[in-house]
Tab-separated table of C-alpha atoms and ligand atoms in Angstrom:
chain	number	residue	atom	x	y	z
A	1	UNK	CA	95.767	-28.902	-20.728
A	2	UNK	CA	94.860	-25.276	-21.243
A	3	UNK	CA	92.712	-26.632	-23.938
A	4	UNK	CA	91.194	-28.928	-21.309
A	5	UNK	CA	90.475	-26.093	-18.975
A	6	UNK	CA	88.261	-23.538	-21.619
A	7	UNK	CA	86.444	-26.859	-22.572
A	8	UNK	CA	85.749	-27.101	-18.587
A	9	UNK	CA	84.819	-23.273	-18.000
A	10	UNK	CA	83.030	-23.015	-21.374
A	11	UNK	CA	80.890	-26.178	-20.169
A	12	UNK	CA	80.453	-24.792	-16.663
A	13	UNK	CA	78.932	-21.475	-18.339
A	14	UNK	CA	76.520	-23.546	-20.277
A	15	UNK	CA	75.500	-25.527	-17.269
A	16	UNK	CA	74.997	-22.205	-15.460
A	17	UNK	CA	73.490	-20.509	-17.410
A	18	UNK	CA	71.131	-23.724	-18.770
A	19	UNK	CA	70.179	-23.727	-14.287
A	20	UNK	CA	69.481	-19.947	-14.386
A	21	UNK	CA	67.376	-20.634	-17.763
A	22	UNK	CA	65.522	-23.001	-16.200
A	23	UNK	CA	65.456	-21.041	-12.543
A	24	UNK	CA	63.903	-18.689	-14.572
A	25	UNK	CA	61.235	-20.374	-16.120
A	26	UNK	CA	60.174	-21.745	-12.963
A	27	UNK	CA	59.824	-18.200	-11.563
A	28	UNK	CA	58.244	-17.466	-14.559
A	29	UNK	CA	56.081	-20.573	-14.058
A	30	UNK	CA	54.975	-19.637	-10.350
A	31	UNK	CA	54.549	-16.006	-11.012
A	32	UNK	CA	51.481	-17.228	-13.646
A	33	UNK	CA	50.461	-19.715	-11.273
A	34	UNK	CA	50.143	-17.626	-8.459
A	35	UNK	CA	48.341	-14.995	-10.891
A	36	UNK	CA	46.272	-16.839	-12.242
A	37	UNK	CA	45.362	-18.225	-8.301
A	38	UNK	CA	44.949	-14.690	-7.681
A	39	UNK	CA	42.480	-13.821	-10.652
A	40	UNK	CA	40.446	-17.398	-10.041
A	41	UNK	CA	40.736	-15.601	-5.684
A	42	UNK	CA	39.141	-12.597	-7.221
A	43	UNK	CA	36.576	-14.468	-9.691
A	44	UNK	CA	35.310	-16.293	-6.554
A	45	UNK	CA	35.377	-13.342	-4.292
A	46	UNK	CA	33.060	-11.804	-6.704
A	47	UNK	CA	30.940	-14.643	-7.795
A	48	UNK	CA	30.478	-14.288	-3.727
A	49	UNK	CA	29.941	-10.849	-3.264
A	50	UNK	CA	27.358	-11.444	-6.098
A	51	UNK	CA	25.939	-14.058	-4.258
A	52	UNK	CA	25.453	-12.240	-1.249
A	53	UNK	CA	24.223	-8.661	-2.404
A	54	UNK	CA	21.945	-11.045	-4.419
A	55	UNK	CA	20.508	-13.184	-1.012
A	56	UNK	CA	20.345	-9.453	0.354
A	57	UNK	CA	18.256	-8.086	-2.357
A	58	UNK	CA	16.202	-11.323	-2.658
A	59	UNK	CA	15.434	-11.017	1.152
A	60	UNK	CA	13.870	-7.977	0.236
A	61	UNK	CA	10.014	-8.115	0.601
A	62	UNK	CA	9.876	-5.067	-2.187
A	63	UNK	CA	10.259	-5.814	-5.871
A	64	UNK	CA	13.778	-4.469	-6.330
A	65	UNK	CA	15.154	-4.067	-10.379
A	66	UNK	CA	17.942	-2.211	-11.674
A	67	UNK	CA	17.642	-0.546	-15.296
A	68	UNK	CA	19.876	1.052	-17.782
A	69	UNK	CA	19.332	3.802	-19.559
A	70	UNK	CA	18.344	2.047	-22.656
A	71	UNK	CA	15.694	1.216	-20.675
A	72	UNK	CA	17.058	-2.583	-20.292
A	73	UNK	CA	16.068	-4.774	-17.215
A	74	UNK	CA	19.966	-5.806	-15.897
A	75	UNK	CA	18.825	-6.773	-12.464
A	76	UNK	CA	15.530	-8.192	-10.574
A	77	UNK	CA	14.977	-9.764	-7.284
A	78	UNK	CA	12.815	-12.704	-5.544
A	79	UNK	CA	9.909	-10.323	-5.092
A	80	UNK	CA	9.664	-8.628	-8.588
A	81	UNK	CA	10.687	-12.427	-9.819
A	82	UNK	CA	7.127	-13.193	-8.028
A	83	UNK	CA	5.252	-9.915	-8.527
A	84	UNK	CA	5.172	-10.428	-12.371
A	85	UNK	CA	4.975	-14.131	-11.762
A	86	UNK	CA	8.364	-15.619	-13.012
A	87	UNK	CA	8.634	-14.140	-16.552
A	88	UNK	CA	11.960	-13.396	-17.803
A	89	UNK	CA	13.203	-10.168	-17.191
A	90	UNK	CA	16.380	-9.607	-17.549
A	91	UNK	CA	17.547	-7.945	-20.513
A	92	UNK	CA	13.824	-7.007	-22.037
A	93	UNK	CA	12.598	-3.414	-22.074
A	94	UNK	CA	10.527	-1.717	-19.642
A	95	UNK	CA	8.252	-0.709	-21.240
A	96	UNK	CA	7.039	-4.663	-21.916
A	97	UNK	CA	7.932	-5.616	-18.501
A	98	UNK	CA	5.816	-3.164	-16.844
A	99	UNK	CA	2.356	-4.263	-17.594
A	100	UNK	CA	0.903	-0.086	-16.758
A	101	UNK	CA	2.079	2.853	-18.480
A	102	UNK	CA	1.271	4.528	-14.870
A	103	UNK	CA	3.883	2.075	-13.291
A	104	UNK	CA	6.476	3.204	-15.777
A	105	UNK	CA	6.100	7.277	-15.492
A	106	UNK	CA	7.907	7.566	-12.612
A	107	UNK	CA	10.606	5.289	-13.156
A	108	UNK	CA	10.987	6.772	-16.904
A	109	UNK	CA	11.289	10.378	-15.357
A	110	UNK	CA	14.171	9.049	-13.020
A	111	UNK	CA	16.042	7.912	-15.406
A	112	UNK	CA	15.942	10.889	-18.061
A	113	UNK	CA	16.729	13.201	-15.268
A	114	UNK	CA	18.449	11.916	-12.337
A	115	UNK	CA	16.239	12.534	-9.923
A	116	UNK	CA	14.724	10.544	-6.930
A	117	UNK	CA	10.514	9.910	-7.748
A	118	UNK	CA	8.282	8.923	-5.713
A	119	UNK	CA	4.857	7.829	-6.342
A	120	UNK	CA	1.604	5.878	-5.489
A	121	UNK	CA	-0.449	4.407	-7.838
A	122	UNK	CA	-3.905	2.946	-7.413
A	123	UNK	CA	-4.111	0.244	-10.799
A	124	UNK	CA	-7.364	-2.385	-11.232
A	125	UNK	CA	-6.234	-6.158	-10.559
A	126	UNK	CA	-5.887	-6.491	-14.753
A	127	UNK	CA	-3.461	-4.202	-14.976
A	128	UNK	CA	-1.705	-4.490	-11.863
A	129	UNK	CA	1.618	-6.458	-12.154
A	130	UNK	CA	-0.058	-9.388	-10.361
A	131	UNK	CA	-2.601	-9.679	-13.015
A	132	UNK	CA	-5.641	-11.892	-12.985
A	133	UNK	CA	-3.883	-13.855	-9.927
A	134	UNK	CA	-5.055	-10.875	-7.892
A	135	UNK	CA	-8.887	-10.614	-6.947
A	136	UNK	CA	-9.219	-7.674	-4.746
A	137	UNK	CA	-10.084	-5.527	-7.186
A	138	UNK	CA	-7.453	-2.586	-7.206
A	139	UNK	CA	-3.757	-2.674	-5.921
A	140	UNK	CA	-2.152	0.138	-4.494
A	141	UNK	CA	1.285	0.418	-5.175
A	142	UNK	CA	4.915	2.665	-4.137
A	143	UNK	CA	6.977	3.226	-6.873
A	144	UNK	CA	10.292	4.859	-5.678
A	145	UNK	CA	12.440	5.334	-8.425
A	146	UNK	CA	16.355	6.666	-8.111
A	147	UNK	CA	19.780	6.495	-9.984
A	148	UNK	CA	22.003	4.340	-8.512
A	149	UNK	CA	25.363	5.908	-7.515
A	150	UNK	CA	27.909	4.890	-9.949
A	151	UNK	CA	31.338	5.043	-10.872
A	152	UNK	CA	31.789	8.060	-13.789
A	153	UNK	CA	33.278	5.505	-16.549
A	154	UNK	CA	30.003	3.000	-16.034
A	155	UNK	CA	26.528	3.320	-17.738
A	156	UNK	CA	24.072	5.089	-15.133
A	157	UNK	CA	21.838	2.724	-13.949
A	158	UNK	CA	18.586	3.890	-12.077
A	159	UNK	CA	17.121	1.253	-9.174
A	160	UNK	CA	13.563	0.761	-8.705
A	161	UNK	CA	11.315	-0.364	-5.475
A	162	UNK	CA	7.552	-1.511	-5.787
A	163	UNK	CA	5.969	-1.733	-3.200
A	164	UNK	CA	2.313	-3.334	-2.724
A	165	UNK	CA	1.051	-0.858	-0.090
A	166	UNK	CA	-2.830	-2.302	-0.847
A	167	UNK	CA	-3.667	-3.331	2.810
A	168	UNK	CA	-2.678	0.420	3.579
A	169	UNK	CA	-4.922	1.846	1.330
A	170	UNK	CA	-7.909	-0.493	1.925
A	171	UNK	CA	-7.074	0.874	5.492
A	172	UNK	CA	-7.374	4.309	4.764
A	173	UNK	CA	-9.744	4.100	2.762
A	174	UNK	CA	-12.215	2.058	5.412
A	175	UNK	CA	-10.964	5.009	7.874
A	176	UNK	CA	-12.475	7.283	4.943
A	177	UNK	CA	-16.156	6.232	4.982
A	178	UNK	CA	-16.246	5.291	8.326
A	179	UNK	CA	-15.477	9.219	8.421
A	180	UNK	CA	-18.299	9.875	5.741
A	181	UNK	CA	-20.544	7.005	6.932
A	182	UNK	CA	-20.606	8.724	10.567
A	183	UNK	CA	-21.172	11.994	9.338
A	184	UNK	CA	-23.789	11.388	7.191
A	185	UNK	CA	-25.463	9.240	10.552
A	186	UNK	CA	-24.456	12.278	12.448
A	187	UNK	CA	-26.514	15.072	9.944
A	188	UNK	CA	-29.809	13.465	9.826
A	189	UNK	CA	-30.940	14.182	13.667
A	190	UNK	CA	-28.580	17.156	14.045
A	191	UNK	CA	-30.751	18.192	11.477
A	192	UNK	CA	-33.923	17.323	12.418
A	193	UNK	CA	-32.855	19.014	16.166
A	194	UNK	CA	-31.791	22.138	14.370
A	195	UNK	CA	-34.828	22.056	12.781
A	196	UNK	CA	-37.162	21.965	15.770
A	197	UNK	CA	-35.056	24.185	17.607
A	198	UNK	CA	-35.533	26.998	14.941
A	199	UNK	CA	-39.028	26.060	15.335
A	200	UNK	CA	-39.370	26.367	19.119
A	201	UNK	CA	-36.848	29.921	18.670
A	202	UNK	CA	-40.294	31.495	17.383
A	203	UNK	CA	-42.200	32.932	20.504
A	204	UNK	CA	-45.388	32.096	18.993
A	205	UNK	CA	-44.490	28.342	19.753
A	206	UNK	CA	-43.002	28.850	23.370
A	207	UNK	CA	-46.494	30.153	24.360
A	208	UNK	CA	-47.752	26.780	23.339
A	209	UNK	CA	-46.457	24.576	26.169
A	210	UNK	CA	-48.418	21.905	24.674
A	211	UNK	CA	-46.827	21.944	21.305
A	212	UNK	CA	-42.952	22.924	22.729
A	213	UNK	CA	-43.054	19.399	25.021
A	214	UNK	CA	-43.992	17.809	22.001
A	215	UNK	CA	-40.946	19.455	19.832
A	216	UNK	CA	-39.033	19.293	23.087
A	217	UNK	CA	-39.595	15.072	23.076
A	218	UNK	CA	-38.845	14.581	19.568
A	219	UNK	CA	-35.269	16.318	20.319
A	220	UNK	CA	-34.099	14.498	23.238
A	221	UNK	CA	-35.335	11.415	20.851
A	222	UNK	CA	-32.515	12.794	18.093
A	223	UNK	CA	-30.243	13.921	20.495
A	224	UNK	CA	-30.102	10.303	22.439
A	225	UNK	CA	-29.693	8.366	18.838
A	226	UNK	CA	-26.658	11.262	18.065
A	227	UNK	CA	-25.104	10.124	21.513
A	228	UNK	CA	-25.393	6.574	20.934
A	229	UNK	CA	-23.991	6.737	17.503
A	230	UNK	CA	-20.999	8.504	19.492
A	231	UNK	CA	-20.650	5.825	21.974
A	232	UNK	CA	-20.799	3.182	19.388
A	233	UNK	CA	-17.816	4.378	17.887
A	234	UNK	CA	-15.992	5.293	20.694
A	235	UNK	CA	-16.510	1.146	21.544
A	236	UNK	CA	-15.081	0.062	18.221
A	237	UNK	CA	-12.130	2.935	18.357
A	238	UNK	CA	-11.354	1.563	21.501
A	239	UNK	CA	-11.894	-2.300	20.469
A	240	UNK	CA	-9.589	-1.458	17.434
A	241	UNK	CA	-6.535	0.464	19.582
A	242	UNK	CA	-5.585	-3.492	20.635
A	243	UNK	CA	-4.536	-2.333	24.360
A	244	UNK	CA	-5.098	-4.839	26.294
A	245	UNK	CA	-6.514	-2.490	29.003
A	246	UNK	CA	-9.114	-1.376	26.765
A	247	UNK	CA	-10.701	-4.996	28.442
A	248	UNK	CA	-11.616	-5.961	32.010
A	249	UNK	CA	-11.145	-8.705	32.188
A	250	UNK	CA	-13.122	-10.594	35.402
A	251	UNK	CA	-14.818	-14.060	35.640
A	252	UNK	CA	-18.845	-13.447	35.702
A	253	UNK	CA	-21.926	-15.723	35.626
A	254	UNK	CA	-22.731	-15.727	31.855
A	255	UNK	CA	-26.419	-16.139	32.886
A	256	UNK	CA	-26.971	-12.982	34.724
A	257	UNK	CA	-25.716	-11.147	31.579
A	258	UNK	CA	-28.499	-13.324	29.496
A	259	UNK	CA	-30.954	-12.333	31.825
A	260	UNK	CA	-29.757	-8.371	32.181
A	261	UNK	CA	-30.196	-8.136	28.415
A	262	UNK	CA	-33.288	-10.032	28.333
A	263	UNK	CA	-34.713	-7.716	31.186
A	264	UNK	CA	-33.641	-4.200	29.518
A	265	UNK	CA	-35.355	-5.684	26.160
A	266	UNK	CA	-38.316	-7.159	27.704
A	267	UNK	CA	-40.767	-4.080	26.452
A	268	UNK	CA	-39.518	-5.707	22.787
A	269	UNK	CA	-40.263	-8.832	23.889
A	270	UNK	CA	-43.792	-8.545	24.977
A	271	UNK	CA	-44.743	-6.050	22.122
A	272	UNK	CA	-42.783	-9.228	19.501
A	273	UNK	CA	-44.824	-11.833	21.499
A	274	UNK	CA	-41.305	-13.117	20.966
A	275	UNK	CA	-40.691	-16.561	22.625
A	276	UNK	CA	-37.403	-16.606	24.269
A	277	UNK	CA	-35.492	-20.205	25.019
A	278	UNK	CA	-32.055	-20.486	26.571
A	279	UNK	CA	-29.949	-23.736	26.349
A	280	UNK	CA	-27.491	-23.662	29.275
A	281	UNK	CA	-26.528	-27.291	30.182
A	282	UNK	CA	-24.768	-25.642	33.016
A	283	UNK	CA	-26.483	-22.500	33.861
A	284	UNK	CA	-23.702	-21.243	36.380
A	285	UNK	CA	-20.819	-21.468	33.626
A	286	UNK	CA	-18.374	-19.016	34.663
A	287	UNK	CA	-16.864	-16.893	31.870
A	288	UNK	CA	-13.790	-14.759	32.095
A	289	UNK	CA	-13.858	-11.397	29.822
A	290	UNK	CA	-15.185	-7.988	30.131
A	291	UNK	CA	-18.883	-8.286	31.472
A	292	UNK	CA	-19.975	-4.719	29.466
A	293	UNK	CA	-18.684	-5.934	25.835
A	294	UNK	CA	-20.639	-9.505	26.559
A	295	UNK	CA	-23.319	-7.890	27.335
A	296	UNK	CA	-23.135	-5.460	24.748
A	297	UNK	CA	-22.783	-8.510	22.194
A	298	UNK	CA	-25.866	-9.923	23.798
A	299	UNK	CA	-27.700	-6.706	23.604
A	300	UNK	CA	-26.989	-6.596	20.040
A	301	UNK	CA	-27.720	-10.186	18.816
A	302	UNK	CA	-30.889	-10.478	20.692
A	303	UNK	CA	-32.315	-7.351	19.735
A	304	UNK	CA	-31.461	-7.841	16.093
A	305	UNK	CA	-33.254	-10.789	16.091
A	306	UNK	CA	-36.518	-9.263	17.614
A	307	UNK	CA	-36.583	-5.718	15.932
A	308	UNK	CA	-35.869	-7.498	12.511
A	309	UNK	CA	-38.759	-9.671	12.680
A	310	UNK	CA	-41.908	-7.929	13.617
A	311	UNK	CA	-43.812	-10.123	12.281
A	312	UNK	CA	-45.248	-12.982	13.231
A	313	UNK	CA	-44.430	-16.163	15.452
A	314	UNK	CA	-40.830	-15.241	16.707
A	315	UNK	CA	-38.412	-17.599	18.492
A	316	UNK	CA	-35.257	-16.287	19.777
A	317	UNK	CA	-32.873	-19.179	21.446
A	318	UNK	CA	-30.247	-18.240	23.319
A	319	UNK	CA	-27.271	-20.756	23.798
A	320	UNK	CA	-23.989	-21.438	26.161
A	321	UNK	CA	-22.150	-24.156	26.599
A	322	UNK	CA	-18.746	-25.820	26.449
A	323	UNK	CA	-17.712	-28.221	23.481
A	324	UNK	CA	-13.742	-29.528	23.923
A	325	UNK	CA	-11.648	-26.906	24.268
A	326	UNK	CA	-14.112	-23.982	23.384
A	327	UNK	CA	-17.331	-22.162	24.954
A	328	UNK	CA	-19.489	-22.086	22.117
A	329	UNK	CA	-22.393	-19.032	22.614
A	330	UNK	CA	-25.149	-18.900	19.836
A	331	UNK	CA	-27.897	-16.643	18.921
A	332	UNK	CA	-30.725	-18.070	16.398
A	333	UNK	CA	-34.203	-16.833	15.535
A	334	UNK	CA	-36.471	-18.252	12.770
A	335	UNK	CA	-37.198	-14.706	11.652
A	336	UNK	CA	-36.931	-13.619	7.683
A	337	UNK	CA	-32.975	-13.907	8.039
A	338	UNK	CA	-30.453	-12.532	6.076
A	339	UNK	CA	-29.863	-12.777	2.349
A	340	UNK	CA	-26.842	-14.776	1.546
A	341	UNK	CA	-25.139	-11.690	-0.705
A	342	UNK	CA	-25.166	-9.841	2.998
A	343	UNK	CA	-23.962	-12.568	5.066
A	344	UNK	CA	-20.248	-11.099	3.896
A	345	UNK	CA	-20.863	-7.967	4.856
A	346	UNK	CA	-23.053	-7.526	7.593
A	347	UNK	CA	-20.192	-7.232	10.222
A	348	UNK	CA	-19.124	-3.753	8.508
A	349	UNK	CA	-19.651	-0.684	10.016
A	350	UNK	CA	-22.685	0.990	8.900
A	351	UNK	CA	-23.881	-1.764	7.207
A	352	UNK	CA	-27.495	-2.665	7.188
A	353	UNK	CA	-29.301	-5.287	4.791
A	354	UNK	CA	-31.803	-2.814	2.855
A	355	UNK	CA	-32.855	-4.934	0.354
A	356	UNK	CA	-35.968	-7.041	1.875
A	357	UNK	CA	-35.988	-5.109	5.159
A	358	UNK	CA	-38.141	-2.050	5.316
A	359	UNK	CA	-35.186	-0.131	7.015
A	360	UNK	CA	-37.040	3.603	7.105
A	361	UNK	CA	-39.092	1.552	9.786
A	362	UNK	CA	-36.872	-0.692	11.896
A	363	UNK	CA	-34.048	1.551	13.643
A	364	UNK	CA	-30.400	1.308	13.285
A	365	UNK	CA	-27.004	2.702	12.551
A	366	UNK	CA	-25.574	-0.672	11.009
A	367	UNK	CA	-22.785	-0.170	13.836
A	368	UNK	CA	-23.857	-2.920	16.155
A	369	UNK	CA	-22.462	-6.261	14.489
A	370	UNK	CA	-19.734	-4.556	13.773
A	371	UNK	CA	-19.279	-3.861	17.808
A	372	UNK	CA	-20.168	-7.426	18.485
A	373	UNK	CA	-17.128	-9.104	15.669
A	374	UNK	CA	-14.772	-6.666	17.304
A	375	UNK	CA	-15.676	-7.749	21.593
A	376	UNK	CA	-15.380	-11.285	20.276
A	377	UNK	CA	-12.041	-10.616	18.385
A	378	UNK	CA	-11.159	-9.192	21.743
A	379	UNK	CA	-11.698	-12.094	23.789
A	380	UNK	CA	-9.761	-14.239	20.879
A	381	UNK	CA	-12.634	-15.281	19.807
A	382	UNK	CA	-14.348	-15.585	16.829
A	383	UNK	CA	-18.169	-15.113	15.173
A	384	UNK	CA	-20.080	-16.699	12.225
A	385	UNK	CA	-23.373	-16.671	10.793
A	386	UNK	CA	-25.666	-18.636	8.537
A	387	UNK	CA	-29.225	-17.805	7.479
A	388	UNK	CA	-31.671	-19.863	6.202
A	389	UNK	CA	-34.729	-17.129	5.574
A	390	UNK	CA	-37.946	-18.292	7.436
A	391	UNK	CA	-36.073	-21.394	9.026
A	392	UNK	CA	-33.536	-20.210	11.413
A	393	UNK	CA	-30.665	-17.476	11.061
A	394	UNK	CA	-27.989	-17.902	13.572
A	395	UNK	CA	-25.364	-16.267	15.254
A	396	UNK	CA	-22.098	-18.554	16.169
A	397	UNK	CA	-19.550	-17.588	18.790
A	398	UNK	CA	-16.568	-20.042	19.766
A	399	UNK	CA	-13.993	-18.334	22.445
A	400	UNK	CA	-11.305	-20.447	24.278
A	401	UNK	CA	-11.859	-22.138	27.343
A	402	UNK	CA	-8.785	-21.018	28.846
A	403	UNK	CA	-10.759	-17.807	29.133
A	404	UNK	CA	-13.140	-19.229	31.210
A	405	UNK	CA	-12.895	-21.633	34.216
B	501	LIG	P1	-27.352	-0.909	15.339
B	501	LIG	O1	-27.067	-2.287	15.861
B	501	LIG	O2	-26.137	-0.077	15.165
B	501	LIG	O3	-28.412	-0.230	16.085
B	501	LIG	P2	-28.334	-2.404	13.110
B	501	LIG	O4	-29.007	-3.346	14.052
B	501	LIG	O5	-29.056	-2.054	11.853
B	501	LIG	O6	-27.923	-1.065	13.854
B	501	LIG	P3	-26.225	-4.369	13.008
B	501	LIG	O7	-26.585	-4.881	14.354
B	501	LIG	O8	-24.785	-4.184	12.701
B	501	LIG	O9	-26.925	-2.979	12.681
B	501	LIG	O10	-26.838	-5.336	11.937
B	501	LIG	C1	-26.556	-5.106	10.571
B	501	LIG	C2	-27.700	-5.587	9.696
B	501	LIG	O11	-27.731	-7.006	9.678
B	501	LIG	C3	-29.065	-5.179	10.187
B	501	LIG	O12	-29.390	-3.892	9.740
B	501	LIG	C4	-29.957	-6.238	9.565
B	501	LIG	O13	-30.267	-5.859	8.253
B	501	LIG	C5	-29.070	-7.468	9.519
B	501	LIG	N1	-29.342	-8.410	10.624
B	501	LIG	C6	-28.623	-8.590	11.743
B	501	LIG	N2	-29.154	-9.553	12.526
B	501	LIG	C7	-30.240	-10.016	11.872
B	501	LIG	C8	-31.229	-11.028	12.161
B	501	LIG	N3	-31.189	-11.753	13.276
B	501	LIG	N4	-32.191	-11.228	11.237
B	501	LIG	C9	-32.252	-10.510	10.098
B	501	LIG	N5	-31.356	-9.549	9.773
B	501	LIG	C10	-30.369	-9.293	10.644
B	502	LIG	MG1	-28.066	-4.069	15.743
């Protein structure tokens, strides 16, 4: 009996403590499961994070890459993936990613001290990271180099932006020689005043009424081209501030401007034995827009025509009409036209075709055209031209018809 009992409580241990073994392992069991859920939580979480401070860098418009200091590419975005068109990256050197040695200074000098560099950089299109898929000759670009804060116990790692600030520059530097283009305009008849003015200082001169109108003429001549210089660049500043109240807009006959313009250049005209046609199927078309640039556009196109072509049998037609949804306004002569090398050009500022035209002789400041693209732009409109030396050179303008009624 006894015997029969420690069998029992003997077999009862073993069956306890065979449950609590196997309790145990279960625990033991769920414990790794439920780590290892955890780790595989965290593995996602980061494969997320990832993710996202990736999509944020890669909305980035700036080339964004993050280097060691072995000088080893670890990180690049969208843009830099684009800006040195898709080649691989990660993991090669600087110093053959970077196409420029210039690119590289600043970013070098980051990383070998610490600190934050800044720097613009104007390369040629062969060396610029877009290489030959650029063609506008140089790049301007923003190199901002800077360590990236980072926990003691990890390499440093230095982050850098490039940024292609080219539009900028071509900006500033058109805001440059318009700057140098109007102050070299400017000096030739201050000069030429200054001049005469020294001249008509000497009593000797003053006596001579005779000779002091003449001197006196020839100034106000100077002094009216040195005002109308300033006014044409007071138009385009004003053209190119985009406020909308820098236009009037009103409806107005676009005939009566033709014939204003035709009237204050009717002394050309007659001297040009110019023949003048105008092609209005309606001739009371109504236009809405500013009445002084149209007429200023007129002003310009017309008399282009007639004091480029002094010469011989000149025909200037003059055209206005609607076609679908635009008004379509032209300006043609059959005068010696434009050289097709110039046709690009000829609505910059200060620029004047020198090479056939005897420019010493036929007046200008190259600033009209540039006037004219500007109204038009104005009006949301826009200008062409084709040339055809001899034959017929002509002036295109198409603005919307909701501007005019
Ligand atoms: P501004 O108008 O400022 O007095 P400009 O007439 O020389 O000076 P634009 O009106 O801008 O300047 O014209 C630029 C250049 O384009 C002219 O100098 C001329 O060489 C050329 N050009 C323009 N229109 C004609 C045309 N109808 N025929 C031939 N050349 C033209
Ligand atoms: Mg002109």
């Amino acid at each position: 009996m006894i015997l029969e009992i420690s069998a029992a409580i003997a077999l009862a241990g073993i069956t306890s403590s065979g449950v609590l073994w196997f309790r145990q392992r279960n625990m033991q069991r769920r414990y790794a499961q439920e780590i290892q859920a955890l780790h595989a939580l965290h593995a996602e979480k980061l494969r997320q994070n990832n993710l996202d401070r990736n999509r944020l860098l890669d909305a980035l418009s700036d080339a964004f890459l993050i280097v060691d200091a072995d000088h080893r590419v670890r990180f690049v975005n969208a843009a830099a993936r684009d800006l040195f068109n898709q080649r691989e990256l990660i993991d090669r050197s600087i110093e053959e990613s970077l196409l420029d040695p210039r690119l590289l200074q600043g970013l070098l000098h980051s990383i070998k001290t610490g600190e934050h560099v800044q720097s613009r950089l104007v390369l040629s299109q062969q060396t610029s990271p877009r290489g030959d898929l650029e063609n506008r000759g140089t790049n301007a670009w923003h190199v901002d180099a800077a360590p990236l804060p980072n926990p003691e116990s990890l390499r440093p790692l230095t982050r850098v932006l490039i940024r292609d600030v080219t539009t900028e520059h071509q900006l500033d530097q058109v805001r440059k020689d318009f700057v140098a283009n109007a102050s070299h305009e400017l000096r030739t008849p201050l000069a030429i005043i200054n001049g005469y003015l020294e001249n008509l200082l000497e009593d000797e001169i003053l006596k001579d009424t005779a000779m002091a109108h003449r001197f006196l003429t020839i100034m106000r001549k100077h002094a009216d081209r040195v005002s109308r210089i300033i006014e044409d660049m007071l138009v385009i500043s004003r053209l190119e501030s985009g406020e909308a109240s820098a236009l009037n807009i009103e409806p107005f006959r676009f005939r009566s401007c033709i014939d204003d313009v035709l009237e204050r250049l009717e002394s050309l005209i007659t001297n040009q034995s110019a023949t003048i046609k105008i092609n209005m199927a309606n001739p009371d078309l109504i236009l809405e827009g500013d009445r002084f640039y149209w007429t200023q556009v007129l002003f310009n196109l017309i008399e282009n025509a007639l004091k480029q072509n002094p010469l011989g049998k000149l025909t200037v037609e003059i055209g206005c009409n609607v076609v679908g949804n635009h008004v379509c306004i032209d300006v043609a002569d059959n005068g010696v036209g434009i050289p097709s090398a110039d046709l690009a050009h000829i609505f910059r500022r200060f620029y004047r075709v020198e090479k056939h035209h005897s420019q010493q002789e036929i007046k200008g400041t190259g600033l009209g055209l540039s006037i004219v693209k500007r109204a038009v732009e104005a009006h949301h409109g826009k200008i062409s031209v084709t040339s055809k030396p001899g034959i017929e050179t002509k002036f295109s303008i198409a603005i919307p018809h909701a501007l005019t009624s």
